[in-house]
Short mmCIF file of C-alpha atoms in Angstrom, two decimals:
data_model
loop_
_atom_site.label_atom_id
_atom_site.label_comp_id
_atom_site.label_asym_id
_atom_site.label_seq_id
_atom_site.Cartn_x
_atom_site.Cartn_y
_atom_site.Cartn_z
CA ARG V 1 0.00 0.00 0.00
CA VAL V 2 2.81 2.42 0.89
CA LEU V 3 4.63 1.56 -2.33
CA PHE V 4 1.63 2.10 -4.61
CA ARG V 5 0.67 5.35 -2.90
CA SER V 6 4.23 6.62 -3.16
CA MET V 7 4.47 5.78 -6.86
CA ALA V 8 1.09 7.44 -7.47
CA GLY V 9 2.08 10.59 -5.56
CA TRP V 10 -0.44 10.11 -2.75
CA ALA V 11 2.01 9.62 0.12
CA ASN V 12 0.74 12.53 2.21
CA ARG V 13 1.59 12.63 5.92
CA PRO V 14 -1.93 11.93 7.35
CA VAL V 15 -2.23 8.75 5.29
CA LEU V 16 1.26 7.62 6.27
CA LEU V 17 0.52 8.27 9.94
CA GLY V 18 -2.65 6.18 9.66
CA ILE V 19 -0.68 3.30 8.16
CA ALA V 20 1.91 3.63 10.92
CA GLY V 21 -0.85 3.42 13.52
CA LEU V 22 -2.18 0.19 12.00
CA TRP V 23 1.35 -1.24 12.00
CA LEU V 24 1.78 -0.38 15.68
CA LEU V 25 -1.44 -2.16 16.59
CA ALA V 26 -0.46 -5.24 14.58
CA GLY V 27 3.02 -5.22 16.12
CA ALA V 28 1.60 -4.95 19.64
CA ALA V 29 -0.66 -7.94 19.00
CA ALA V 30 2.28 -9.96 17.66
CA ILE V 31 4.46 -9.10 20.65
CA ALA V 32 1.63 -10.05 23.01
CA GLY V 33 1.41 -13.43 21.30
CA CYS V 34 5.15 -13.95 21.67
CA LEU V 35 4.98 -13.09 25.37
CA ARG V 36 2.18 -15.60 25.90
CA TRP V 37 4.30 -18.28 24.22
CA ALA V 38 7.33 -17.34 26.35
CA MET V 39 5.29 -17.50 29.56
CA SER V 40 3.90 -20.91 28.61
CA TRP V 41 7.38 -22.39 28.25
CA ARG V 42 7.86 -24.75 31.17
CA ILE V 43 11.17 -23.67 32.65
CA SER V 44 10.95 -26.22 35.44
CA LYS V 45 11.02 -29.12 32.96
CA GLN V 46 14.17 -27.99 31.21
CA THR V 47 17.57 -29.45 32.01
CA GLU V 48 20.27 -27.25 33.49
CA THR V 49 22.11 -27.34 30.15
CA ALA V 50 19.02 -26.21 28.24
CA TRP V 51 18.38 -23.46 30.80
CA PHE V 52 21.96 -22.17 30.58
CA LEU V 53 22.01 -22.22 26.77
CA GLY V 54 18.60 -20.56 26.59
CA MET V 55 19.75 -17.71 28.80
CA ALA V 56 22.91 -17.29 26.70
CA ALA V 57 20.82 -17.02 23.54
CA VAL V 58 18.40 -14.55 25.13
CA LEU V 59 21.27 -12.38 26.38
CA ALA V 60 22.80 -12.34 22.88
CA TYR V 61 19.59 -10.98 21.37
CA ALA V 62 19.08 -8.60 24.30
CA GLY V 63 22.50 -7.11 23.59
CA ASN V 64 21.60 -6.73 19.92
CA LEU V 65 18.38 -4.98 20.97
CA LEU V 66 20.39 -2.35 22.85
CA ILE V 67 22.45 -1.78 19.71
CA ALA V 68 19.30 -1.51 17.60
CA MET V 69 17.88 1.17 19.90
CA ALA V 70 20.93 3.38 19.38
CA PRO V 71 20.89 6.01 16.57
CA SER V 72 22.04 4.75 13.18
CA THR V 73 25.72 5.27 12.40
CA LYS V 74 26.39 2.64 9.73
CA ILE V 75 27.49 4.29 6.47
CA ASP V 76 24.99 2.57 4.16
CA GLU V 77 22.06 3.54 6.36
CA ILE V 78 22.93 7.22 6.71
CA PHE V 79 24.16 7.48 3.10
CA TYR V 80 21.12 6.14 1.26
CA HIS V 81 18.96 3.62 3.16
CA MET V 82 17.42 6.31 5.38
CA LEU V 83 17.66 9.00 2.70
CA LEU V 84 15.14 7.40 0.33
CA PRO V 85 12.16 7.18 2.74
CA ALA V 86 12.99 10.66 4.07
CA ARG V 87 12.77 12.02 0.52
CA VAL V 88 9.39 10.33 -0.04
CA VAL V 89 8.00 11.92 3.13
CA ALA V 90 9.38 15.34 2.19
CA ASP V 91 8.04 15.17 -1.38
CA GLY V 92 4.80 13.36 -0.60
CA ALA V 93 5.59 10.98 -3.45
CA LEU V 94 8.26 8.71 -4.84
CA HIS V 95 10.41 10.28 -7.52
CA PHE V 96 13.30 8.69 -9.32
CA TYR V 97 16.34 10.14 -7.60
CA ARG V 98 19.38 9.45 -9.75
CA PHE V 99 21.91 9.81 -6.93
CA PRO V 100 23.21 8.25 -4.87
CA TRP V 101 23.07 5.50 -7.47
CA GLU V 102 22.84 2.77 -4.80
CA ALA V 103 19.41 4.12 -3.81
CA ALA V 104 18.36 4.30 -7.48
CA ILE V 105 18.23 0.48 -7.66
CA LEU V 106 14.65 0.74 -6.41
CA PRO V 107 13.59 -2.91 -6.89
CA GLN V 108 15.90 -3.83 -3.99
CA MET V 109 14.68 -0.98 -1.77
CA ASN V 110 11.31 -2.42 -0.73
CA THR V 111 12.23 -2.56 2.95
CA GLN V 112 13.37 1.05 2.95
CA LEU V 113 10.22 2.17 1.15
CA ALA V 114 8.14 0.27 3.70
CA ALA V 115 9.78 2.44 6.38
CA VAL V 116 8.21 5.63 4.96
CA PRO V 117 5.43 5.67 7.64
CA LEU V 118 8.06 5.40 10.38
CA HIS V 119 9.81 8.47 8.97
CA ALA V 120 6.47 10.29 8.79
CA LEU V 121 5.92 9.37 12.44
CA GLY V 122 9.24 10.99 13.33
CA TYR V 123 11.15 7.83 14.26
CA PRO V 124 13.47 7.11 11.32
CA ASP V 125 15.64 4.83 13.46
CA ALA V 126 12.68 2.59 14.33
CA LEU V 127 13.51 0.34 11.39
CA ASN V 128 16.60 -0.74 13.33
CA VAL V 129 14.37 -2.37 15.95
CA VAL V 130 12.16 -3.85 13.23
CA SER V 131 15.26 -5.46 11.74
CA LEU V 132 16.19 -6.91 15.12
CA LEU V 133 12.68 -8.31 15.50
CA LEU V 134 13.00 -9.96 12.08
CA ALA V 135 16.27 -11.55 13.23
CA ALA V 136 14.52 -12.70 16.41
CA THR V 137 11.75 -14.18 14.26
CA LEU V 138 14.39 -16.21 12.44
CA ALA V 139 15.67 -17.45 15.80
CA TRP V 140 12.11 -18.37 16.88
CA PHE V 141 11.61 -20.21 13.58
CA ALA V 142 14.87 -22.11 14.01
CA PHE V 143 13.96 -23.16 17.56
CA HIS V 144 10.59 -24.56 16.49
CA ILE V 145 11.95 -26.35 13.42
CA VAL V 146 14.71 -28.04 15.40
CA ARG V 147 12.39 -29.02 18.26
CA GLY V 148 9.73 -30.11 15.79
CA GLU V 149 12.12 -32.64 14.32
CA GLY V 150 12.58 -34.25 17.74
CA ARG V 151 15.90 -32.68 18.71
CA SER V 152 16.66 -31.73 22.30
CA THR V 153 15.86 -28.33 23.75
CA ALA V 154 19.55 -27.73 24.48
CA TRP V 155 20.42 -28.50 20.85
CA ALA V 156 17.75 -26.05 19.66
CA TRP V 157 19.11 -23.32 21.92
CA ILE V 158 22.61 -23.91 20.55
CA CYS V 159 21.23 -23.30 17.05
CA VAL V 160 19.53 -20.08 18.20
CA ALA V 161 22.68 -18.86 19.95
CA VAL V 162 24.81 -19.55 16.87
CA LEU V 163 22.44 -17.48 14.71
CA GLY V 164 22.54 -14.53 17.11
CA THR V 165 26.24 -14.20 17.98
CA GLY V 166 29.03 -12.45 16.14
CA MET V 167 29.49 -9.06 14.51
CA TYR V 168 27.15 -9.88 11.63
CA PRO V 169 23.90 -9.97 13.66
CA ALA V 170 25.12 -7.11 15.86
CA VAL V 171 25.79 -4.85 12.86
CA LEU V 172 23.81 -5.86 9.80
CA GLN V 173 20.66 -7.23 11.45
CA VAL V 174 20.04 -4.17 13.65
CA THR V 175 20.11 -1.43 11.02
CA GLY V 176 17.68 0.28 8.67
CA GLY V 177 18.71 -1.86 5.73
CA SER V 178 17.06 -4.95 4.30
CA GLN V 179 19.63 -7.53 5.45
CA ALA V 180 17.46 -8.94 8.25
CA MET V 181 14.44 -9.29 5.95
CA GLY V 182 16.49 -11.00 3.26
CA ASP V 183 18.15 -13.34 5.75
CA LEU V 184 14.82 -14.36 7.27
CA ALA V 185 13.11 -14.92 3.92
CA LEU V 186 15.96 -16.86 2.30
CA ALA V 187 16.66 -19.03 5.36
CA VAL V 188 12.99 -19.99 5.68
CA ALA V 189 12.86 -20.67 1.92
CA VAL V 190 15.81 -23.08 2.24
CA VAL V 191 14.05 -25.00 5.03
CA ALA V 192 10.80 -25.00 3.02
CA LEU V 193 12.69 -26.43 0.05
CA VAL V 194 13.92 -29.29 2.23
CA ARG V 195 10.42 -29.96 3.60
CA ARG V 196 8.60 -29.42 0.29
CA GLN V 197 7.05 -32.89 0.16
CA SER V 198 5.62 -32.86 3.68
CA LEU V 199 4.45 -29.24 3.34
CA CYS V 200 2.62 -30.05 0.11
CA GLU V 201 0.89 -32.95 1.87
CA THR V 202 -0.13 -31.01 4.99
CA SER V 203 -0.81 -27.52 3.62
CA GLY V 204 -1.64 -28.23 -0.01
CA THR V 205 0.45 -27.74 -3.12
CA SER V 206 -0.94 -24.31 -3.98
CA THR V 207 -0.35 -22.98 -0.47
CA PHE V 208 3.21 -24.27 -0.44
CA VAL V 209 4.07 -22.78 -3.83
CA PHE V 210 2.46 -19.46 -2.90
CA CYS V 211 4.36 -19.20 0.39
CA LEU V 212 7.64 -20.19 -1.27
CA SER V 213 7.04 -17.52 -3.91
CA LEU V 214 6.47 -14.89 -1.20
CA LEU V 215 9.66 -15.90 0.59
CA THR V 216 11.81 -15.84 -2.54
CA VAL V 217 10.49 -12.49 -3.76
CA ALA V 218 11.13 -11.03 -0.29
CA ALA V 219 14.73 -12.25 -0.51
CA ALA V 220 15.17 -10.96 -4.07
CA THR V 221 13.85 -7.51 -3.17
CA SER V 222 16.34 -7.21 -0.29
CA LYS V 223 19.38 -7.54 -2.58
CA VAL V 224 19.40 -7.68 -6.36
CA THR V 225 22.31 -10.14 -6.17
CA LEU V 226 19.96 -12.65 -4.50
CA LEU V 227 17.52 -12.59 -7.42
CA PRO V 228 19.05 -15.53 -9.38
CA VAL V 229 19.34 -17.87 -6.39
CA SER V 230 15.83 -16.90 -5.23
CA ALA V 231 14.44 -17.80 -8.65
CA VAL V 232 16.31 -21.12 -8.58
CA ILE V 233 14.88 -22.03 -5.16
CA LEU V 234 11.35 -21.19 -6.32
CA LEU V 235 11.69 -23.25 -9.50
CA ALA V 236 13.23 -26.17 -7.61
CA GLY V 237 10.40 -26.18 -5.09
CA ALA V 238 7.62 -25.82 -7.65
CA TRP V 239 9.06 -28.08 -10.36
CA ILE V 240 7.54 -31.39 -9.26
CA PRO V 241 4.08 -29.92 -8.45
CA LEU V 242 4.05 -28.22 -11.86
CA ARG V 243 4.98 -31.45 -13.62
CA GLN V 244 2.30 -33.40 -11.78
CA ALA V 245 -0.44 -30.83 -12.41
CA VAL V 246 -2.38 -31.03 -15.67
CA GLY V 247 -4.63 -28.70 -17.63
CA SER V 248 -6.18 -25.81 -15.75
CA ALA V 249 -4.61 -26.99 -12.48
CA ARG V 250 -1.16 -26.28 -13.91
CA GLY V 251 -2.28 -22.82 -15.02
CA ARG V 252 -3.58 -22.03 -11.53
CA LEU V 253 -0.36 -23.25 -10.00
CA LEU V 254 1.67 -21.04 -12.34
CA ALA V 255 -0.50 -18.07 -11.38
CA VAL V 256 0.07 -18.82 -7.71
CA MET V 257 3.82 -19.10 -8.27
CA LEU V 258 4.21 -15.93 -10.33
CA GLY V 259 1.56 -13.82 -8.58
CA PRO V 260 3.70 -12.56 -5.65
CA TRP V 261 6.54 -11.69 -8.02
CA LEU V 262 4.25 -9.79 -10.36
CA LEU V 263 2.52 -7.98 -7.50
CA CYS V 264 5.44 -7.32 -5.13
CA HIS V 265 8.33 -6.95 -7.57
CA GLY V 266 6.86 -6.22 -10.98
CA PRO V 267 5.29 -2.77 -10.35
CA LEU V 268 8.48 -1.24 -8.96
CA VAL V 269 10.58 -2.78 -11.75
CA LEU V 270 8.18 -1.38 -14.35
CA TRP V 271 8.01 2.03 -12.65
CA THR V 272 11.80 2.22 -12.43
CA TRP V 273 12.04 1.26 -16.10
CA LEU V 274 9.59 4.00 -17.13
CA GLN V 275 11.33 6.61 -14.98
CA SER V 276 14.97 5.78 -15.72
CA GLY V 277 14.93 3.87 -18.99
CA ALA V 278 16.19 0.65 -17.33
CA PRO V 279 14.31 -1.85 -15.11
CA TYR V 280 16.91 -1.74 -12.34
CA GLY V 281 18.02 1.86 -12.70
CA PRO V 282 21.81 2.06 -13.02
CA ILE V 283 22.18 -1.74 -13.00
CA LEU V 284 22.79 -3.04 -16.55
CA SER V 285 21.94 0.40 -17.90
CA HIS V 286 24.32 -0.19 -20.83
CA TRP V 287 21.80 -2.76 -22.13
CA PHE V 288 19.14 -0.06 -22.48
CA PRO V 289 19.93 2.84 -24.86
CA GLN V 290 17.28 5.10 -23.31
CA SER V 291 18.75 4.88 -19.81
CA LEU V 292 19.41 8.11 -17.92
CA TYR V 293 22.82 6.79 -16.94
CA ASP V 294 25.93 6.95 -19.05
CA PRO V 295 27.03 3.31 -19.59
CA GLN V 296 30.73 4.00 -19.17
CA ALA V 297 30.21 6.09 -16.05
CA SER V 298 27.97 3.40 -14.54
CA ARG V 299 30.51 0.65 -15.13
CA GLU V 300 33.28 2.78 -13.64
CA SER V 301 31.17 3.55 -10.56
CA PHE V 302 30.32 -0.10 -9.97
CA GLU V 303 33.89 -1.25 -10.44
CA TYR V 304 35.25 1.48 -8.17
CA THR V 305 32.74 0.58 -5.43
CA ARG V 306 33.60 -3.09 -5.81
CA MET V 307 37.35 -2.45 -5.59
CA VAL V 308 37.07 -0.14 -2.59
CA ASN V 309 35.01 -2.71 -0.67
CA GLN V 310 36.96 -5.73 -1.90
CA PRO V 311 38.71 -7.42 1.05
CA GLY V 312 40.14 -10.30 -1.01
CA TRP V 313 39.54 -13.97 -0.34
CA ARG V 314 41.97 -14.20 2.58
CA SER V 315 40.40 -11.24 4.35
CA ALA V 316 36.94 -12.53 3.44
CA LEU V 317 37.71 -15.78 5.24
CA GLY V 318 38.77 -13.77 8.26
CA LEU V 319 35.54 -11.80 8.12
CA MET V 320 33.58 -15.05 8.08
CA LEU V 321 35.16 -16.11 11.37
CA VAL V 322 34.71 -12.70 13.04
CA ASN V 323 31.32 -11.63 11.71
CA SER V 324 29.56 -14.88 12.59
CA SER V 325 30.22 -17.77 14.92
CA PRO V 326 32.57 -20.33 13.33
CA LEU V 327 29.91 -22.87 14.29
CA LEU V 328 27.58 -21.27 11.72
CA TRP V 329 29.91 -22.11 8.85
CA LEU V 330 30.67 -25.55 10.26
CA ALA V 331 26.94 -26.26 10.49
CA ALA V 332 26.32 -24.92 6.96
CA ILE V 333 28.97 -27.27 5.55
CA SER V 334 27.70 -30.15 7.67
CA ALA V 335 24.20 -29.66 6.23
CA LEU V 336 25.60 -30.94 2.94
CA LEU V 337 27.58 -33.80 4.48
CA GLY V 338 26.22 -34.73 7.91
CA THR V 339 22.44 -34.88 7.56
CA GLN V 340 19.99 -37.69 6.91
CA LEU V 341 18.49 -35.89 3.91
CA LEU V 342 18.32 -37.62 0.56
CA ALA V 343 21.40 -37.25 -1.60
CA GLY V 344 19.42 -35.35 -4.23
CA THR V 345 18.29 -32.77 -1.68
CA ARG V 346 21.83 -32.27 -0.41
CA VAL V 347 23.12 -31.87 -3.96
CA LEU V 348 20.40 -29.29 -4.62
CA LEU V 349 21.36 -27.32 -1.51
CA GLY V 350 25.03 -27.48 -2.50
CA ALA V 351 24.18 -26.23 -6.00
CA VAL V 352 22.21 -23.30 -4.57
CA MET V 353 25.10 -22.29 -2.30
CA GLY V 354 27.61 -22.82 -5.12
CA LEU V 355 25.60 -20.57 -7.44
CA GLN V 356 25.56 -17.74 -4.91
CA LEU V 357 29.28 -18.15 -4.17
CA LEU V 358 29.95 -17.92 -7.90
CA LEU V 359 27.89 -14.73 -8.25
CA VAL V 360 29.62 -13.17 -5.25
CA GLY V 361 33.05 -14.12 -6.57
CA ILE V 362 32.42 -12.62 -10.01
CA PHE V 363 30.20 -9.59 -9.53
CA VAL V 364 30.40 -8.17 -6.01
CA ALA V 365 32.80 -7.75 -3.12
CA HIS V 366 33.90 -10.97 -1.45
CA ASP V 367 31.80 -10.29 1.62
CA PRO V 368 29.78 -13.00 3.43
CA ARG V 369 26.77 -10.67 3.69
CA PHE V 370 26.10 -11.20 -0.02
CA LEU V 371 25.26 -14.82 0.75
CA GLY V 372 22.04 -13.61 2.33
CA GLY V 373 20.32 -16.12 4.60
CA LEU V 374 21.79 -19.21 2.92
CA PRO V 375 24.28 -20.02 5.74
CA GLN V 376 21.57 -19.55 8.37
CA GLY V 377 19.15 -21.74 6.45
CA LEU V 378 21.74 -24.49 6.03
CA ALA V 379 22.63 -24.29 9.73
CA ILE V 380 18.97 -24.82 10.66
CA VAL V 381 18.78 -27.74 8.22
CA PHE V 382 21.81 -29.36 9.86
CA ALA V 383 20.47 -28.86 13.38
CA ALA V 384 17.07 -30.31 12.47
CA TRP V 385 18.11 -33.24 10.28
CA VAL V 386 21.47 -34.21 11.76
CA ARG V 387 22.49 -37.81 11.17
CA PRO V 388 21.97 -40.49 13.83
CA GLY V 389 24.87 -40.65 16.26
CA TRP V 390 25.57 -36.90 16.10
CA PRO V 391 24.88 -34.59 19.07
CA GLY V 392 21.33 -33.40 19.59
CA ARG V 393 19.65 -36.63 18.58
CA SER V 394 18.16 -37.48 21.96
CA GLU V 395 15.27 -35.58 23.50
CA GLU V 396 17.43 -34.27 26.36
CA HIS V 397 21.08 -34.79 27.18
#
């Protein structure tokens, strides 16, 4: 709603404040539900190990909450993430702002555009806390998936703690960017891909394909570099249902699969194309002769940005160990080698990760953040479907 009103030039302050009020009510209801769940958790029945690990995980996210409540200082946020919604509020509409060029890639700015009501409310830093809550939602999801597969409570808390420790969650998941949204969506999509057969049986094929489409489009709109891998995950999850469907059923399934992309991604891509002469603004502008951007200047800007932020593979490996817990990467690798999943599923997961590693290696800086939520998703997969004989198999230990 915010996006369409902004594109149409109807983003006046009273309307934005009304939308913000509805969001606050919905958020309060969600938090109340989470508190009821937390209060229902039987602490007395947990082992001392589970209790200790649970407190460690809670303290990790509590520390990240304090960081999220502080004013934004990260360069990307103050340079263009917070600038775009502030411009929309000031102008009462979304215009195509050519510079900074990072903000002109509008199809990956959905999260920032969704923050327009928060800027109208006078709390531009509130998106930091929203990002932290999205990261906490990923932790809640991981806990329930791991416990739902019969693993011990202590093992589930280890998974949660691994997801919430390190510089990565304390920096990139507590800011006004779209990293937390992309991580949540892509990690859940990876788990859904693993459970596609059971989800189709319990929820219905159409529901599964629709939800997977929503998750993948949310990931793709958080970073344009996640678009190819998001499309691959969607096609991999919907391939068998599409093959099995016949006639009009296949057409309905295609509509369900493409609908979220056409509704959530298509309008902004089309609007950006009409405004700038290219569907992704400065990205690939040299393919479109009518683009507002000079092709040579665009290529030079991208290459300069890539070189400035390029740590090199050795430094990138160091960042992996500092930004996130080393256990995260160990679990992500073990998901491909140490789980009871079918070989075909593990090969598919490895191909998805390999594709994203290839894209990162060729086109962007060698930074783990460009992997999105793939490592987190693989870590959850390992914790939930670990092979017999590995830790976490028993109900309590």
